[in-house]
C-alpha positions as a printed NumPy array, in Angstrom:
array([[ 31.161,  -1.777, -11.329],
       [ 34.677,   0.181, -11.122],
       [ 32.973,   3.063,  -9.38 ],
       [ 30.741,   1.134,  -6.798],
       [ 34.439,  -1.259,  -6.099],
       [ 36.933,   1.581,  -6.191],
       [ 39.701,   1.561,  -5.065],
       [ 39.33 ,  -1.741,  -4.207],
       [ 38.786,  -2.631,  -8.187],
       [ 41.044,  -0.983, -10.424],
       [ 40.536,  -0.555, -14.374],
       [ 43.72 ,  -3.498, -14.948],
       [ 41.971,  -5.464, -12.195],
       [ 38.682,  -5.112, -14.031],
       [ 40.379,  -5.931, -17.14 ],
       [ 41.786,  -8.932, -15.788],
       [ 38.113, -10.101, -15.011],
       [ 36.516,  -9.044, -18.164],
       [ 39.266, -11.296, -20.094],
       [ 38.962, -14.223, -17.81 ],
       [ 34.796, -14.331, -18.372],
       [ 35.355, -13.481, -22.314],
       [ 36.5  , -17.344, -22.569],
       [ 33.323, -18.122, -21.897],
       [ 31.611, -15.684, -24.499],
       [ 30.97 , -18.302, -27.731],
       [ 29.057, -20.192, -25.377],
       [ 27.299, -17.478, -24.054],
       [ 26.051, -16.197, -27.214],
       [ 25.328, -19.432, -28.521],
       [ 22.325, -19.524, -26.349],
       [ 20.17 , -16.912, -28.415],
       [ 21.832, -15.138, -31.258],
       [ 18.432, -14.097, -32.566],
       [ 17.721, -11.901, -30.123],
       [ 21.176, -10.235, -29.572],
       [ 20.805,  -9.581, -33.281],
       [ 17.843,  -7.185, -32.582],
       [ 20.419,  -4.834, -31.043],
       [ 22.363,  -3.445, -33.915],
       [ 25.849,  -2.291, -32.994],
       [ 25.842,  -3.973, -29.52 ],
       [ 29.413,  -5.498, -29.505],
       [ 30.071,  -8.665, -27.774],
       [ 31.974,  -7.083, -25.516],
       [ 28.965,  -5.653, -23.665],
       [ 27.5  ,  -9.007, -22.858],
       [ 30.951,  -9.99 , -21.066],
       [ 30.817,  -6.859, -19.112],
       [ 27.078,  -7.788, -17.739],
       [ 28.191, -11.137, -17.043],
       [ 31.104,  -9.95 , -15.164],
       [ 28.374,  -7.46 , -13.159],
       [ 26.477, -10.252, -12.674],
       [ 28.961, -12.867, -10.947],
       [ 29.953, -10.147,  -8.713],
       [ 26.531,  -9.316,  -7.651],
       [ 25.678, -12.778,  -6.734],
       [ 29.037, -13.028,  -5.18 ],
       [ 28.35 ,  -9.497,  -3.07 ],
       [ 24.439, -10.045,  -2.404],
       [ 23.177, -12.884,  -4.039],
       [ 19.24 , -12.054,  -2.883],
       [ 20.1  ,  -9.615,  -5.363],
       [ 21.14 , -11.589,  -7.748],
       [ 17.865, -13.838,  -7.244],
       [ 15.616, -10.811,  -7.72 ],
       [ 17.217, -10.059, -11.118],
       [ 16.868, -13.703, -12.074],
       [ 13.089, -13.814, -11.133],
       [ 12.566,  -9.925, -13.16 ],
       [ 14.528, -11.527, -16.217],
       [ 11.481, -13.819, -16.337],
       [  8.827, -11.277, -17.003],
       [  8.778,  -8.908, -20.187],
       [ 11.346,  -6.087, -19.68 ],
       [  8.896,  -3.122, -18.965],
       [  6.176,  -2.796, -16.913],
       [  7.326,  -5.676, -14.529],
       [  4.627,  -5.152, -11.537],
       [  6.382,  -4.532,  -7.88 ],
       [  4.11 ,  -7.033,  -6.103],
       [  5.235,  -9.961,  -8.051],
       [  8.697,  -9.76 ,  -6.969],
       [  8.751, -10.315,  -3.26 ],
       [  9.179, -14.405,  -3.391],
       [ 12.314, -14.854,  -4.799],
       [ 14.745, -15.996,  -1.917],
       [ 16.046, -19.436,  -2.087],
       [ 12.997, -21.108,   0.271],
       [ 10.586, -19.529,  -2.525],
       [ 12.165, -21.143,  -5.337],
       [ 13.361, -24.584,  -3.738],
       [  9.788, -24.915,  -2.553],
       [  8.431, -27.359,  -4.69 ],
       [  5.322, -28.24 ,  -3.502],
       [  1.988, -26.264,  -1.722],
       [  2.336, -27.882,   1.421],
       [  5.771, -26.347,   1.704],
       [  5.087, -23.206,   0.647],
       [  2.109, -22.938,   2.859],
       [  4.419, -24.056,   5.569],
       [  6.894, -21.147,   4.791],
       [  4.497, -18.554,   4.565],
       [  2.518, -19.559,   8.167],
       [  6.266, -19.182,   9.747],
       [  7.16 , -16.51 ,   8.18 ],
       [  4.442, -14.109,   8.193],
       [  5.956, -11.54 ,  10.794],
       [  8.817, -11.134,   9.038],
       [  6.905,  -9.138,   6.327],
       [  8.753,  -5.941,   7.33 ],
       [ 12.226,  -7.668,   7.3  ],
       [ 11.559,  -8.683,   3.829],
       [ 10.322,  -5.367,   2.293],
       [ 13.494,  -3.884,   4.021],
       [ 15.59 ,  -6.573,   2.019],
       [ 13.783,  -6.075,  -0.907],
       [ 14.776,  -2.581,  -0.733],
       [ 17.893,  -3.084,  -0.78 ],
       [ 18.377,  -5.886,  -3.119],
       [ 16.44 ,  -3.478,  -5.356],
       [ 18.861,  -0.303,  -4.334],
       [ 22.329,  -2.946,  -5.597],
       [ 20.4  ,  -3.528,  -9.172],
       [ 19.709,  -0.142,  -9.196],
       [ 23.022,   0.825,  -8.345],
       [ 24.778,  -1.22 , -11.256],
       [ 21.95 ,   0.784, -13.713],
       [ 20.278,  -2.938, -14.169],
       [ 16.693,  -1.676, -13.251],
       [ 14.386,   0.893, -13.137],
       [ 11.346,   1.286, -10.581],
       [  8.596,   3.676, -10.949],
       [  6.563,   5.661,  -8.119],
       [  4.092,   3.611,  -9.48 ],
       [  5.145,   0.154,  -8.131],
       [  6.262,  -0.475, -12.025],
       [  9.977,  -1.907, -12.867],
       [ 11.789,  -2.169, -15.794],
       [ 15.126,  -3.09 , -17.579],
       [ 16.505,  -2.841, -20.68 ],
       [ 15.929,  -5.79 , -23.401],
       [ 19.845,  -6.296, -23.096],
       [ 20.267,  -6.286, -19.69 ],
       [ 17.299,  -8.8  , -20.007],
       [ 18.745, -10.998, -22.773],
       [ 22.081, -10.912, -20.657],
       [ 20.579, -12.482, -17.586],
       [ 18.864, -14.79 , -19.367],
       [ 21.856, -16.09 , -20.551],
       [ 23.449, -15.677, -17.71 ],
       [ 21.183, -17.761, -15.747],
       [ 21.449, -20.53 , -18.78 ],
       [ 25.265, -20.825, -18.465],
       [ 25.782, -20.592, -14.739],
       [ 22.428, -21.062, -13.295],
       [ 19.554, -22.747, -12.944],
       [ 16.91 , -21.607, -15.063],
       [ 13.776, -24.501, -14.418],
       [ 13.867, -23.052, -11.311],
       [ 12.835, -19.528, -12.126],
       [ 10.604, -20.558, -14.609],
       [  9.059, -22.714, -11.703],
       [  8.871, -19.881,  -9.593],
       [  7.21 , -17.619, -11.973],
       [  4.889, -19.899, -13.075],
       [  3.61 , -20.252,  -9.363],
       [  3.641, -16.202,  -9.282],
       [  1.666, -16.075, -12.054],
       [ -0.865, -18.562, -11.301],
       [ -1.465, -16.517,  -8.047],
       [ -1.513, -13.418,  -8.802],
       [ -3.157, -13.227, -12.184],
       [ -7.121, -12.79 , -11.477],
       [-10.088, -14.636, -12.4  ],
       [-11.835, -12.592, -14.98 ],
       [-14.55 , -10.535, -13.204],
       [-15.001,  -7.192, -14.508],
       [-13.05 ,  -5.498, -11.668],
       [-10.069,  -7.355, -12.306],
       [-10.027,  -6.534, -15.95 ],
       [ -7.012,  -3.281, -15.914],
       [ -4.907,  -6.457, -13.971],
       [ -5.744,  -8.873, -16.   ],
       [ -4.511,  -6.601, -19.412],
       [ -1.423,  -5.711, -17.197],
       [ -0.432,  -9.168, -16.406],
       [ -1.196, -11.014, -19.734],
       [  2.026,  -9.579, -21.763],
       [  4.454, -11.346, -18.831],
       [  2.285, -14.429, -19.141],
       [  1.755, -15.193, -22.542],
       [  5.366, -16.913, -23.338],
       [  4.188, -19.689, -20.451],
       [  0.36 , -20.446, -21.542],
       [  1.55 , -22.675, -24.528],
       [  4.446, -24.659, -22.831],
       [  3.018, -27.263, -20.502],
       [  5.86 , -27.701, -17.314],
       [  7.136, -31.043, -16.668],
       [  6.632, -31.413, -12.682],
       [  3.248, -32.224, -11.529],
       [  3.177, -29.153,  -9.134],
       [  4.297, -26.971, -12.007],
       [  1.722, -28.45 , -13.977],
       [ -1.06 , -27.642, -11.479],
       [ -0.128, -24.091, -11.008],
       [ -0.127, -23.715, -15.069],
       [ -3.789, -25.222, -15.194],
       [ -4.411, -22.435, -12.519],
       [ -3.271, -19.844, -14.611],
       [ -4.973, -21.125, -17.956],
       [ -8.118, -21.122, -16.044],
       [ -8.115, -17.657, -15.071],
       [ -6.924, -16.475, -18.102],
       [ -9.691, -18.332, -20.161],
       [-12.058, -16.707, -17.82 ],
       [-10.602, -13.221, -18.611],
       [-10.739, -14.045, -22.398],
       [-14.112, -15.174, -22.2  ],
       [-15.625, -12.09 , -20.356],
       [-13.957,  -9.734, -23.186],
       [-15.326, -11.705, -25.561],
       [-12.444, -13.636, -26.994],
       [-14.27 , -17.143, -27.387],
       [-12.028, -19.108, -29.588],
       [ -8.77 , -17.762, -27.587],
       [-11.117, -18.715, -24.093],
       [-12.023, -22.008, -25.98 ],
       [ -8.387, -23.318, -26.484],
       [ -6.822, -22.273, -22.981],
       [ -9.973, -23.783, -20.965],
       [ -9.978, -27.214, -23.048],
       [ -6.244, -27.738, -22.378],
       [ -7.424, -26.693, -18.362],
       [ -9.392, -29.229, -18.261],
       [ -8.018, -32.056, -19.96 ],
       [ -4.566, -32.064, -18.32 ],
       [ -6.674, -31.509, -14.666],
       [ -8.731, -34.603, -15.82 ],
       [ -5.887, -36.502, -16.505],
       [ -3.994, -35.62 , -13.174],
       [ -6.702, -34.911, -10.611],
       [ -9.083, -36.988, -12.096],
       [-12.759, -36.268, -13.272],
       [-14.499, -35.362,  -9.883],
       [-12.049, -33.492,  -8.681],
       [-13.585, -29.95 ,  -7.746],
       [-10.827, -28.338,  -9.741],
       [-11.551, -30.126, -12.81 ],
       [-15.286, -29.737, -12.389],
       [-14.423, -25.621, -12.39 ],
       [-12.535, -26.181, -15.467],
       [-15.238, -28.074, -17.518],
       [-18.04 , -25.487, -16.203],
       [-16.451, -23.134, -17.289],
       [-15.326, -24.827, -20.854],
       [-18.942, -24.858, -21.117],
       [-19.756, -21.145, -20.37 ],
       [-17.815, -20.214, -23.646],
       [-19.12 , -22.925, -25.66 ],
       [-22.786, -21.195, -24.364],
       [-21.205, -17.858, -25.544],
       [-20.622, -19.303, -29.085],
       [-24.269, -21.   , -29.433],
       [-23.097, -24.027, -29.385],
       [-25.51 , -25.894, -27.181],
       [-25.075, -29.321, -28.008],
       [-21.465, -28.993, -26.391],
       [-22.395, -27.245, -23.372],
       [-25.208, -29.57 , -22.285],
       [-22.822, -32.769, -22.888],
       [-20.212, -30.807, -20.049],
       [-23.138, -29.194, -17.897],
       [-24.873, -32.686, -17.773],
       [-21.512, -34.446, -16.37 ],
       [-20.29 , -31.694, -13.972],
       [-24.046, -32.171, -12.584],
       [-24.639, -35.241, -11.912],
       [-20.8  , -35.656, -10.68 ],
       [-21.016, -32.589,  -8.408],
       [-24.445, -33.792,  -7.171],
       [-23.048, -37.635,  -6.286],
       [-19.618, -35.861,  -4.462],
       [-21.13 , -33.157,  -2.872],
       [-25.092, -33.379,  -2.765],
       [-27.533, -32.287,  -4.355],
       [-28.23 , -29.265,  -2.208],
       [-24.498, -27.879,  -2.34 ],
       [-24.126, -24.408,  -3.598],
       [-21.989, -25.989,  -6.431],
       [-24.444, -28.314,  -7.658],
       [-27.193, -25.729,  -7.682],
       [-25.132, -23.647,  -9.984],
       [-24.994, -26.496, -12.188],
       [-28.463, -26.86 , -12.181],
       [-29.263, -23.296, -12.536],
       [-26.822, -23.369, -15.88 ],
       [-28.107, -26.607, -17.292],
       [-31.319, -25.333, -17.113],
       [-30.426, -22.157, -19.248],
       [-29.08 , -24.095, -21.49 ],
       [-32.205, -26.353, -22.294],
       [-33.942, -23.465, -22.44 ],
       [-31.464, -21.53 , -25.1  ],
       [-31.897, -25.35 , -26.77 ],
       [-36.085, -25.019, -26.776],
       [-36.612, -27.364, -23.9  ],
       [-38.801, -25.194, -22.058],
       [-40.413, -27.965, -19.816],
       [-37.11 , -29.895, -19.215],
       [-35.418, -26.55 , -18.207],
       [-38.593, -25.394, -15.943],
       [-38.735, -28.366, -14.226],
       [-34.852, -28.192, -13.088],
       [-35.002, -24.739, -12.237],
       [-38.356, -25.081, -10.045],
       [-36.016, -28.302,  -8.471],
       [-33.473, -25.368,  -7.988],
       [-35.534, -22.875,  -6.532],
       [-36.933, -25.147,  -4.021],
       [-33.63 , -26.358,  -2.973],
       [-32.105, -23.084,  -2.929],
       [-35.296, -22.332,  -0.377],
       [-34.77 , -25.032,   1.991],
       [-30.947, -24.634,   2.251],
       [-30.778, -21.034,   1.838],
       [-33.991, -19.277,   2.964],
       [-35.942, -17.824,   0.541],
       [-34.856, -13.984,   0.725],
       [-31.092, -15.042,   0.002],
       [-29.866, -13.441,  -3.035],
       [-29.452, -16.77 ,  -4.982],
       [-32.54 , -17.748,  -4.49 ],
       [-33.948, -14.598,  -5.931],
       [-31.954, -15.076,  -9.07 ],
       [-33.289, -18.742,  -9.478]])
């Protein structure tokens, strides 16, 4: 800190700032004594030293302070750089999807400028030895730096805004669980684990949360973690039903995914109940020949087949084939699959 501010900052002037910040040391440490206790031999003066640094960064380069605040919401190691490019005040304060969409539409042409800002902000943080950045696009911060940053945010920032932004980024970036995305899912899972069990308060934040739950649940289903997939899937389906209603497309998607989880556990009766509801609702809302409706028919036919109801399964699948032939043609892959 002194080296970067020299000659305007001397040891004497730094100690003066240090003593001012030390007055708030006790309240700062009360926020999480347990975490600090894991760093044996670290004196309280280290925390105060970081606090002085954070305040200086916020004064001289607020965007860099924003970046550090966002990074502290991740796990300390292997933070993907690709998720760190939305931390300006506009990103943080956008509370609904329309605001975010408008902001994105207006600033597409500024991508190159934003990239330059990010590099400058990252350079500032690296200059203070707060973070490191690898050639593989992964960032790291020492766990003590992470703790001190979180404590600083609690003391003098707005922790809720950073949790909201992290939730949105997690929902946007966590893949759907398809096989080709498993590597990304595995690397992102440690970062999102901490928010899976705590439902946010604001409706927009809750919807981001249910999107994240849905995608993580699908990943768990694909890798055979059926119990975990079920817990997350049930929470997503019920929350979406409460907020969006039972016939909303996102609600129906969550219900269909949950039914798949039941199927993979041979719980056919529970799967059938959901699949019938999803199929009938989609048929009423979207029409009998809508692709989503036809997918639901195929899923239910498979469940009936697994229950030994061969005639019912065959009749439903024949209807599905006929509708797909009429809608998509005889050579379409979905028709051929049916």
